[in-house]
Short mmCIF file of C-alpha atoms and ligand atoms in Angstrom, two decimals:
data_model
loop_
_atom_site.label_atom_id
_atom_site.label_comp_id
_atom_site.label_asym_id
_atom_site.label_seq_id
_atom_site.Cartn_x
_atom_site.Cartn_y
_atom_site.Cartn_z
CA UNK N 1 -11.49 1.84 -7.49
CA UNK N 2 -15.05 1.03 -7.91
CA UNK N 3 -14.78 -2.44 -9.41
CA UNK N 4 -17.92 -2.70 -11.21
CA UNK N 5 -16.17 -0.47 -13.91
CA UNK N 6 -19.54 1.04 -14.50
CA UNK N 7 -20.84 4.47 -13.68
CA UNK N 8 -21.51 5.09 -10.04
CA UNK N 9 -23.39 8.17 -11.19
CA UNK N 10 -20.39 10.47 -12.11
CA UNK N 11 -19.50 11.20 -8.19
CA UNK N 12 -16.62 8.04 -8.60
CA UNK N 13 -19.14 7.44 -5.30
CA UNK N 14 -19.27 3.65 -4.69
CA UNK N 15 -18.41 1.95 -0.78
CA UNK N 16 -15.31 0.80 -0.50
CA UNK N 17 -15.32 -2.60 -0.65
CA UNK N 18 -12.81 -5.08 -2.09
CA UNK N 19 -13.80 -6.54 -5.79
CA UNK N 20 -15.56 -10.52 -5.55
CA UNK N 21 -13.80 -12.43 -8.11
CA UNK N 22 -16.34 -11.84 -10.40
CA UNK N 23 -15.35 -7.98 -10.43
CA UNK N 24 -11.80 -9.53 -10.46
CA UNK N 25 -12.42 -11.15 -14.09
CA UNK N 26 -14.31 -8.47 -15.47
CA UNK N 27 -11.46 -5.41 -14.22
CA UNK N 28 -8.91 -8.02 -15.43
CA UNK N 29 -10.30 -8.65 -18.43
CA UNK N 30 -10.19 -5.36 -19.32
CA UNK N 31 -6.79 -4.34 -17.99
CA UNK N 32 -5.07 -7.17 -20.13
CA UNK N 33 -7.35 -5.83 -23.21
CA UNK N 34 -5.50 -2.07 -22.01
CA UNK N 35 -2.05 -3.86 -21.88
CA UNK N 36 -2.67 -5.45 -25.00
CA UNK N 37 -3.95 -2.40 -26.82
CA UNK N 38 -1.06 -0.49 -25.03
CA UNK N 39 1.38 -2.91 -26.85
CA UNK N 40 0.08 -2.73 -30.28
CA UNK N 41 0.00 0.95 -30.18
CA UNK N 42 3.37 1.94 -28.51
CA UNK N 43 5.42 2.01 -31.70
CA UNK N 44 3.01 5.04 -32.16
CA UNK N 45 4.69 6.58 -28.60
CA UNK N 46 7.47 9.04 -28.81
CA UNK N 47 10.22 6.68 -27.04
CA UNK N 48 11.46 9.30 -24.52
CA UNK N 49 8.80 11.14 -22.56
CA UNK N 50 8.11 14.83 -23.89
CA UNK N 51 7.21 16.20 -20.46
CA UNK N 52 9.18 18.54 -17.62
CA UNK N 53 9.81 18.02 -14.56
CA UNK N 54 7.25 18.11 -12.04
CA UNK N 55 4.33 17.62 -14.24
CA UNK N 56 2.60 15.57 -12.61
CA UNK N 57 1.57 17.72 -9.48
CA UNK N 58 0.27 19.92 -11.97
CA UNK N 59 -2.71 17.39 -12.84
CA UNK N 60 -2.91 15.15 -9.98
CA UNK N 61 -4.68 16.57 -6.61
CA UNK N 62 -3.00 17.99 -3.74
CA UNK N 63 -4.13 14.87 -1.32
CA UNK N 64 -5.56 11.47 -1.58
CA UNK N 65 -9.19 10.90 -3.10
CA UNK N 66 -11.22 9.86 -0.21
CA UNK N 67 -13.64 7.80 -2.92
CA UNK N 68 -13.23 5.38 -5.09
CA UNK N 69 -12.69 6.35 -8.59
CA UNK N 70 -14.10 3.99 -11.76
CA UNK N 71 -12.39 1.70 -13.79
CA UNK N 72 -13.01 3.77 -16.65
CA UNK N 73 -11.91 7.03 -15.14
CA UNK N 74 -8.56 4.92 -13.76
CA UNK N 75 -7.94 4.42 -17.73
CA UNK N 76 -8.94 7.75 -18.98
CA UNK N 77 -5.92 9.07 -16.12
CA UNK N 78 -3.59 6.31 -17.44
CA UNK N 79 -4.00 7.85 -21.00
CA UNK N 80 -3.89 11.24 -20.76
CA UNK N 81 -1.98 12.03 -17.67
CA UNK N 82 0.81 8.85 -17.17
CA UNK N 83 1.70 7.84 -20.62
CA UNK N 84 2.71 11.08 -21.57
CA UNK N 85 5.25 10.74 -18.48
CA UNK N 86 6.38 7.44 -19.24
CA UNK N 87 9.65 6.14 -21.08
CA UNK N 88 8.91 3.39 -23.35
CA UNK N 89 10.98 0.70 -22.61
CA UNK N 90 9.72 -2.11 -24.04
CA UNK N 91 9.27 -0.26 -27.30
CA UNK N 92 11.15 -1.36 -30.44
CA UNK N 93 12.60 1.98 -31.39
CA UNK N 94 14.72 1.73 -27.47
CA UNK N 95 17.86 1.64 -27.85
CA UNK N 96 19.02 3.96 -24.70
CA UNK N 97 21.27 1.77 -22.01
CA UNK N 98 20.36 -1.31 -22.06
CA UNK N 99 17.11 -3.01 -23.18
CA UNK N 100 14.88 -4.12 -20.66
CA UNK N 101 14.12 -7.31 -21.82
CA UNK N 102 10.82 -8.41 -20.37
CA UNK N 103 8.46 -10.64 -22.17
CA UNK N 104 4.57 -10.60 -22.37
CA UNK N 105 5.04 -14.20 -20.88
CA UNK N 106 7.41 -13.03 -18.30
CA UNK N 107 5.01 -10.10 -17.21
CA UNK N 108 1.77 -12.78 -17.06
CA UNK N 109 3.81 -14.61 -14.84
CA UNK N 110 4.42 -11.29 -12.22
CA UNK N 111 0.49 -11.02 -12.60
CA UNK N 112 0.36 -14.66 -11.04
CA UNK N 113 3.23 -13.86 -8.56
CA UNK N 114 1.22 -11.08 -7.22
CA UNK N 115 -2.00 -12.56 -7.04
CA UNK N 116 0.07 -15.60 -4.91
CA UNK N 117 2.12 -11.86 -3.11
CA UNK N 118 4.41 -14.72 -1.09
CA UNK N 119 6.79 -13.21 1.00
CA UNK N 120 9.30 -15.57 0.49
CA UNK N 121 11.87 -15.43 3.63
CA UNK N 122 12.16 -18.66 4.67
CA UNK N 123 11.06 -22.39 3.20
CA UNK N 124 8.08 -22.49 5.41
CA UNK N 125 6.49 -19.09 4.80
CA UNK N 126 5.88 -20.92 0.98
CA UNK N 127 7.49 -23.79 0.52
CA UNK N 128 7.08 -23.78 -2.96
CA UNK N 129 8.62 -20.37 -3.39
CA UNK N 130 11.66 -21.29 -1.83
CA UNK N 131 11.44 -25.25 -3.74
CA UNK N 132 11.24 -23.49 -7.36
CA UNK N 133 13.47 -20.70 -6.50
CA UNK N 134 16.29 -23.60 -6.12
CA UNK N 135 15.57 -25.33 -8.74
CA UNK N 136 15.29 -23.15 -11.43
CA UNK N 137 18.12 -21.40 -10.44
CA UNK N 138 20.04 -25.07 -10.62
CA UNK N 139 18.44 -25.15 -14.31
CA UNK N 140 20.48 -21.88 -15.02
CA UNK N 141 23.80 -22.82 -13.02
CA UNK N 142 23.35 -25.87 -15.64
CA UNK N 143 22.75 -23.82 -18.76
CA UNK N 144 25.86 -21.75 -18.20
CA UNK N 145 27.87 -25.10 -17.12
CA UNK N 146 28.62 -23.60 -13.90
CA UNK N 147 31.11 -25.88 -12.06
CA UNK N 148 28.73 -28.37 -9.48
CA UNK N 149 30.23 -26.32 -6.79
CA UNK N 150 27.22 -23.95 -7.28
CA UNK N 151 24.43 -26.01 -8.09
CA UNK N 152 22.09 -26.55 -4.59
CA UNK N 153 23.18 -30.34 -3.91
CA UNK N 154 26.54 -29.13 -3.30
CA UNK N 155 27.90 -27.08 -0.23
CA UNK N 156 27.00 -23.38 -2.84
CA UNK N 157 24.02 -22.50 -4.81
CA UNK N 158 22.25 -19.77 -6.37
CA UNK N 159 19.34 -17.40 -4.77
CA UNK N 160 17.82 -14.44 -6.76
CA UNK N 161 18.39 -10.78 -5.44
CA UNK N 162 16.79 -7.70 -6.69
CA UNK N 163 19.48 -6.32 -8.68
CA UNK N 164 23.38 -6.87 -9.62
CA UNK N 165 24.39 -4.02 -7.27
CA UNK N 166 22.56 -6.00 -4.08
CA UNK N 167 24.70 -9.55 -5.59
CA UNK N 168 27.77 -7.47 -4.87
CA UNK N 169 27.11 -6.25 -1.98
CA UNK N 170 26.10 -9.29 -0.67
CA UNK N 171 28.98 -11.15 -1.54
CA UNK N 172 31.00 -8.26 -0.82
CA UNK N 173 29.72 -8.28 2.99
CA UNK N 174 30.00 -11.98 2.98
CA UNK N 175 33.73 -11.86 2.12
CA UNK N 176 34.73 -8.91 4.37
CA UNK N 177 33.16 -10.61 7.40
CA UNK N 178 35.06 -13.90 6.46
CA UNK N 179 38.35 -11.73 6.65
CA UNK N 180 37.62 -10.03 9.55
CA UNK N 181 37.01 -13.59 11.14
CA UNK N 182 40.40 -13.92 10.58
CA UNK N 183 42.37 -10.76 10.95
CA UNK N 184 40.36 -9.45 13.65
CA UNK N 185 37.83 -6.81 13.97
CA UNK N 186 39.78 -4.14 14.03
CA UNK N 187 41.40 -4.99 10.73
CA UNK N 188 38.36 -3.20 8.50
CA UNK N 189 40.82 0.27 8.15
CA UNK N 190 43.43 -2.40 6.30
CA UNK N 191 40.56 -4.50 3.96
CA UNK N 192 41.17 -3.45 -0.12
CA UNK N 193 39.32 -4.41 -2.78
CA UNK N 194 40.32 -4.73 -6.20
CA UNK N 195 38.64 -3.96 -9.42
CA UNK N 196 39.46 -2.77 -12.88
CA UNK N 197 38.29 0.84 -14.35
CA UNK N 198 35.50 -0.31 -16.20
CA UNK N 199 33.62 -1.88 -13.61
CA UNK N 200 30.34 -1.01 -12.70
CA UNK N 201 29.84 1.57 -10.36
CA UNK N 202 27.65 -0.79 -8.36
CA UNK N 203 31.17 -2.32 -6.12
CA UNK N 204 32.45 0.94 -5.38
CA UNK N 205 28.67 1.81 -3.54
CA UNK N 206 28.85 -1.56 -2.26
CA UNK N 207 32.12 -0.68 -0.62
CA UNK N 208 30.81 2.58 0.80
CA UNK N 209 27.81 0.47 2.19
CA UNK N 210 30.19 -2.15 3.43
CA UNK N 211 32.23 -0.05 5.24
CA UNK N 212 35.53 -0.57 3.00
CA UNK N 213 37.56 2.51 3.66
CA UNK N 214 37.43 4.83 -0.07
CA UNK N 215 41.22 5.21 -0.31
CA UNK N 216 41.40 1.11 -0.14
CA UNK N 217 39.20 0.50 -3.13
CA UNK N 218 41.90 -0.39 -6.11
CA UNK N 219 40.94 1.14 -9.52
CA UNK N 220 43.07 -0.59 -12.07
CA UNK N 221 43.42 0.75 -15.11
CA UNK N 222 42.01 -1.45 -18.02
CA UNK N 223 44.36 -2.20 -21.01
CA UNK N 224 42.95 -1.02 -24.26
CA UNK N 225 44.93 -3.08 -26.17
CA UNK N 226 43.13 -5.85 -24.54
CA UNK N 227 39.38 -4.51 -25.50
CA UNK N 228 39.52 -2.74 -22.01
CA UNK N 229 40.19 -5.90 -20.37
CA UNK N 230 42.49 -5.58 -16.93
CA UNK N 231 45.79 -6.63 -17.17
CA UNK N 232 46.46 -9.51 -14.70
CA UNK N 233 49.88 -8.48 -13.79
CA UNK N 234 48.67 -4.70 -12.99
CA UNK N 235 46.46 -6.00 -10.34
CA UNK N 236 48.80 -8.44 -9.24
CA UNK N 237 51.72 -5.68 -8.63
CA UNK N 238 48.48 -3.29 -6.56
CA UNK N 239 48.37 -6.31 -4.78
CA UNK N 240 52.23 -6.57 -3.64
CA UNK N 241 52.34 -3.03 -3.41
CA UNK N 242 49.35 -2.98 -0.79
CA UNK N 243 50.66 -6.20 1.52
CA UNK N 244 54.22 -4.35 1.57
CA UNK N 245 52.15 -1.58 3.01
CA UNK N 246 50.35 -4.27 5.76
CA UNK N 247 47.03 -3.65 4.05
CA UNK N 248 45.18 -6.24 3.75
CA UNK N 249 44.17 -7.76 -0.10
CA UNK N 250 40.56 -9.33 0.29
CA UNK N 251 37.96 -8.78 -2.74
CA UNK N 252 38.32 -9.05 -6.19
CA UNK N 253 35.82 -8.23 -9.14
CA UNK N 254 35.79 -9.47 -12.59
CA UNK N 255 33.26 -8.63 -15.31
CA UNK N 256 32.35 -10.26 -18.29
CA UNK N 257 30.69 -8.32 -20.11
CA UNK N 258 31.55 -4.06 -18.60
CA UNK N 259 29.20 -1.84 -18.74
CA UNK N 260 30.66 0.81 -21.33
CA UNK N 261 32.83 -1.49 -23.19
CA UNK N 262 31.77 -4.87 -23.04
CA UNK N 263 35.56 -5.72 -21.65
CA UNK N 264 36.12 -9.64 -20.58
CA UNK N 265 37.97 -9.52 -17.64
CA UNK N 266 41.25 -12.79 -17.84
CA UNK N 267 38.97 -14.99 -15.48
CA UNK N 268 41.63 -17.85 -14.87
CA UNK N 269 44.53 -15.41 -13.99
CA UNK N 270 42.29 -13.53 -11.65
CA UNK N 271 41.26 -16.19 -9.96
CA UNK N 272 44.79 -18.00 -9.34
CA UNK N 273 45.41 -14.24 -8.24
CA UNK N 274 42.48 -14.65 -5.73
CA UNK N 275 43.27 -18.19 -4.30
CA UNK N 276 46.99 -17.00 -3.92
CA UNK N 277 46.08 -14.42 -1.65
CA UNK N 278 42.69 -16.21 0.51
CA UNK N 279 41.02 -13.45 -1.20
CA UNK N 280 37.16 -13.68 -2.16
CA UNK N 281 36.70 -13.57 -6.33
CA UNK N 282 33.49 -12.26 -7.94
CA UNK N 283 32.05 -12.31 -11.18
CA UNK N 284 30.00 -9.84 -12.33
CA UNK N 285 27.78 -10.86 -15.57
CA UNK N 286 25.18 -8.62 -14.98
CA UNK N 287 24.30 -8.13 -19.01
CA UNK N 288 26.31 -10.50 -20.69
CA UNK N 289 25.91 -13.91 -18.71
CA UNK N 290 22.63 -15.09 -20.47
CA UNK N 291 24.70 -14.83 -24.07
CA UNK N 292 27.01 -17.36 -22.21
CA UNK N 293 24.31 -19.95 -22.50
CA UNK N 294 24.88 -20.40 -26.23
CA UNK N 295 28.22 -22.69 -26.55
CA UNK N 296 29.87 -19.83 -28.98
CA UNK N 297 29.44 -17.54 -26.13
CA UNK N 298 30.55 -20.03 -22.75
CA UNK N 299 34.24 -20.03 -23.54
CA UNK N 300 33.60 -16.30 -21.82
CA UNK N 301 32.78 -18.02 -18.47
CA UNK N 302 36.11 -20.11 -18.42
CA UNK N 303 37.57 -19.83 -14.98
CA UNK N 304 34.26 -19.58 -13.32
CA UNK N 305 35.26 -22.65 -11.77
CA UNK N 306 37.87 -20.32 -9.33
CA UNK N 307 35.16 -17.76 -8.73
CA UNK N 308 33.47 -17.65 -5.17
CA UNK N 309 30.32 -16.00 -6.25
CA UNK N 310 29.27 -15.30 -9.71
CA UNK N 311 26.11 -13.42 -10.95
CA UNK N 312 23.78 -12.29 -13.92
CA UNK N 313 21.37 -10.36 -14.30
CA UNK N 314 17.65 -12.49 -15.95
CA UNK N 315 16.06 -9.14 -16.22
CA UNK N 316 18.60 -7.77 -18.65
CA UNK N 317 19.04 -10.26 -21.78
CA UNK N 318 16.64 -12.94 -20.05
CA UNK N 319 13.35 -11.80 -21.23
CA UNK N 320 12.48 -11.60 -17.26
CA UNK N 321 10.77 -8.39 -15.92
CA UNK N 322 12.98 -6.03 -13.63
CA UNK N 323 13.88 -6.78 -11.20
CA UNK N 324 15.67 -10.24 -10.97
CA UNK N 325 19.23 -11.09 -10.35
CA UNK N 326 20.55 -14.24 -10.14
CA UNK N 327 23.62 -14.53 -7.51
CA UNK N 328 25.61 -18.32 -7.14
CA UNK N 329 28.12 -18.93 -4.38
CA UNK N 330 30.17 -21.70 -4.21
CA UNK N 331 29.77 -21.62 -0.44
CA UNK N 332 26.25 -20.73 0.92
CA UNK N 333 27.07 -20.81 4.75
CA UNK N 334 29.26 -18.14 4.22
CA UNK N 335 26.22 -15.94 2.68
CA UNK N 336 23.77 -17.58 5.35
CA UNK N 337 25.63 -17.20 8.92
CA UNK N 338 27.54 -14.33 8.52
CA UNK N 339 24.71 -11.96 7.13
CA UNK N 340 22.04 -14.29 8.59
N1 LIG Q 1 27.28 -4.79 -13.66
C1 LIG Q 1 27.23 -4.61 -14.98
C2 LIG Q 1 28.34 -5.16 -15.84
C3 LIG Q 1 26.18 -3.88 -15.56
O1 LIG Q 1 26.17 -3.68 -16.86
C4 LIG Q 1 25.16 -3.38 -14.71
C5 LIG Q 1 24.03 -2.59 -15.24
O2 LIG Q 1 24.03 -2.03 -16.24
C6 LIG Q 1 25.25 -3.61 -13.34
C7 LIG Q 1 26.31 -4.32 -12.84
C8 LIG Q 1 24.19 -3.11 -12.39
O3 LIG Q 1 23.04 -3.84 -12.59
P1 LIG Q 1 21.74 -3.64 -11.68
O4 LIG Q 1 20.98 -2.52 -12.30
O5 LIG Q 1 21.01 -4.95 -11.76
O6 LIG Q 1 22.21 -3.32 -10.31
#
């Protein structure tokens, strides 16, 4: 992009040369006057994209411009050829899956995160990335009156992933490599995992990715005269039937808060179930954690306290931009040598 945002002439000609910070303010400037414009008008936006698929090609060129184009000419493209392809999320009149919640705060903030672009990996490669990281995610463990086991001063603590599907997997590889420490190796075939029908799809590709064998991932039926709840006892009685069999009972997932019917999974009975059986327990929040915050909502959470891992999602109800997911274990060495 030719930073000036002037006309080079009409050829979109200039060298290519990275913007001083003067060009910086004035491009920025006028990109957060296009943002703000773009949010006073998108009311005006039908909500779902009116365009077919493949589009696009049709108006872009075949390969890469070998100039660089002008600010102006970057907008003009914006308007005519990418909002017509774009779903309006943040728009008022959304109400398709879930809403996105970001937050003109929370999106100034990215703007600042990627001027900073920290990869974040370990402590010293930004040691305030890693510092803030921990403590805000202490802050939140503290909101939802998670048990101290998970706050960072303790042997657990929290750690944000991308999404709620990478917190399960992650915990999910954690626990399976804990059992296999114990079984042996060769036990993988024999690892099942338990989960009720109204869990996210997110643990059953997390159990493809983790190697868990498909015929030993449990689907128990929810109980609709429990709001689509699971029934304790019906995973309970998978479990006997599967140890009769010599499998081998390690993973358990609880939701508050499922997907398509906003089912609370019994938390307390689970979890005895869990520690009864060494078995790892999850939580998923994804959506509904952040509501847990208010003290109407936290009686939800009760029985967190027997959870090894528990995780929501601050891009869904959080006013956070996608995508961060906040993941708490009550025993981080587990996370940090085994996948380490
Ligand atoms: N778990 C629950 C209960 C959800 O509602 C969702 C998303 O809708 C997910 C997991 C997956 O979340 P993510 O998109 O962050 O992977």
């Amino acid at each position: 992009m030719d930073g000036s945002g002037t006309s080079d002439g009409g050829d979109g000609g200039g060298s290519l040369r990275p913007m001083d910070a003067e060009q910086l303010r004035e491009c920025g400037h006028r990109m957060v006057d296009f943002i703000a414009d773009y949010y006073k008008s998108m009311e005006t936006f039908p909500v779902l994209s009116q365009v077919q698929p493949g589009y696009l090609k049709e108006l872009l060129p075949d390969s890469a411009p070998n100039r660089p184009d002008t600010l102006d000419a970057l907008f003009d493209d914006i308007r005519e050829k990418i909002i017509p392809g774009v779903t309006h999320w943040q728009s008022p009149s959304y109400f398709a899956y879930y809403p996105s919640n970001s937050s003109t705060a929370g999106f100034l903030g990215e703007m600042l995160s990627a001027a900073f672009n920290i990869v974040g990996f370990s402590w010293i490669t930004s040691p305030a990335a890693t510092e803030l990281e921990v403590i805000v995610l202490d802050w939140f463990a503290k909101m939802l009156k998670l048990p101290s086991q998970f706050l960072s001063d303790a042997p657990g603590g929290g750690v944000i992933q991308g999404t709620a599907s990478e917190a399960v997997l992650v915990v999910l590889l954690a626990a399976r490599d804990r059992t296999l420490k114990k079984h042996g190796k060769k036990s993988l075939e024999k690892l099942v995992v338990y989960a009720s029908d109204q869990t996210h799809s997110a643990l059953q590709k997390a159990c493809q990715v983790a190697g868990i064998f498909p015929e030993n991932f449990r689907v128990v039926k929810a109980d609709c005269s429990k709001n689509y709840a699971v029934a304790p006892e019906a995973v309970s009685e998978a479990i006997s039937v599967d140890l009769s069999s010599g499998l081998i009972p390690f993973f358990i997932c609880a939701t508050v808060g499922t997907t398509s019917s906003s089912a609370v999974d019994p938390l307390p009975e689970l979890g005895n179930i869990a520690q009864g059986h060494d078995m790892w327990f999850h939580i998923d929040a994804a959506y509904a954690g952040s509501a847990c915050m208010c003290p109407e909502y936290r009686h939800h959470l009760d029985g967190v306290e027997k959870a090894d891992s528990f995780n929501m999602n601050a891009h869904k109800w959080f006013l956070t931009n996608f995508d961060c997911s906040l993941l708490w274990v009550k025993v981080s060495h587990v996370i940090l040598f085994q996948l380490g």
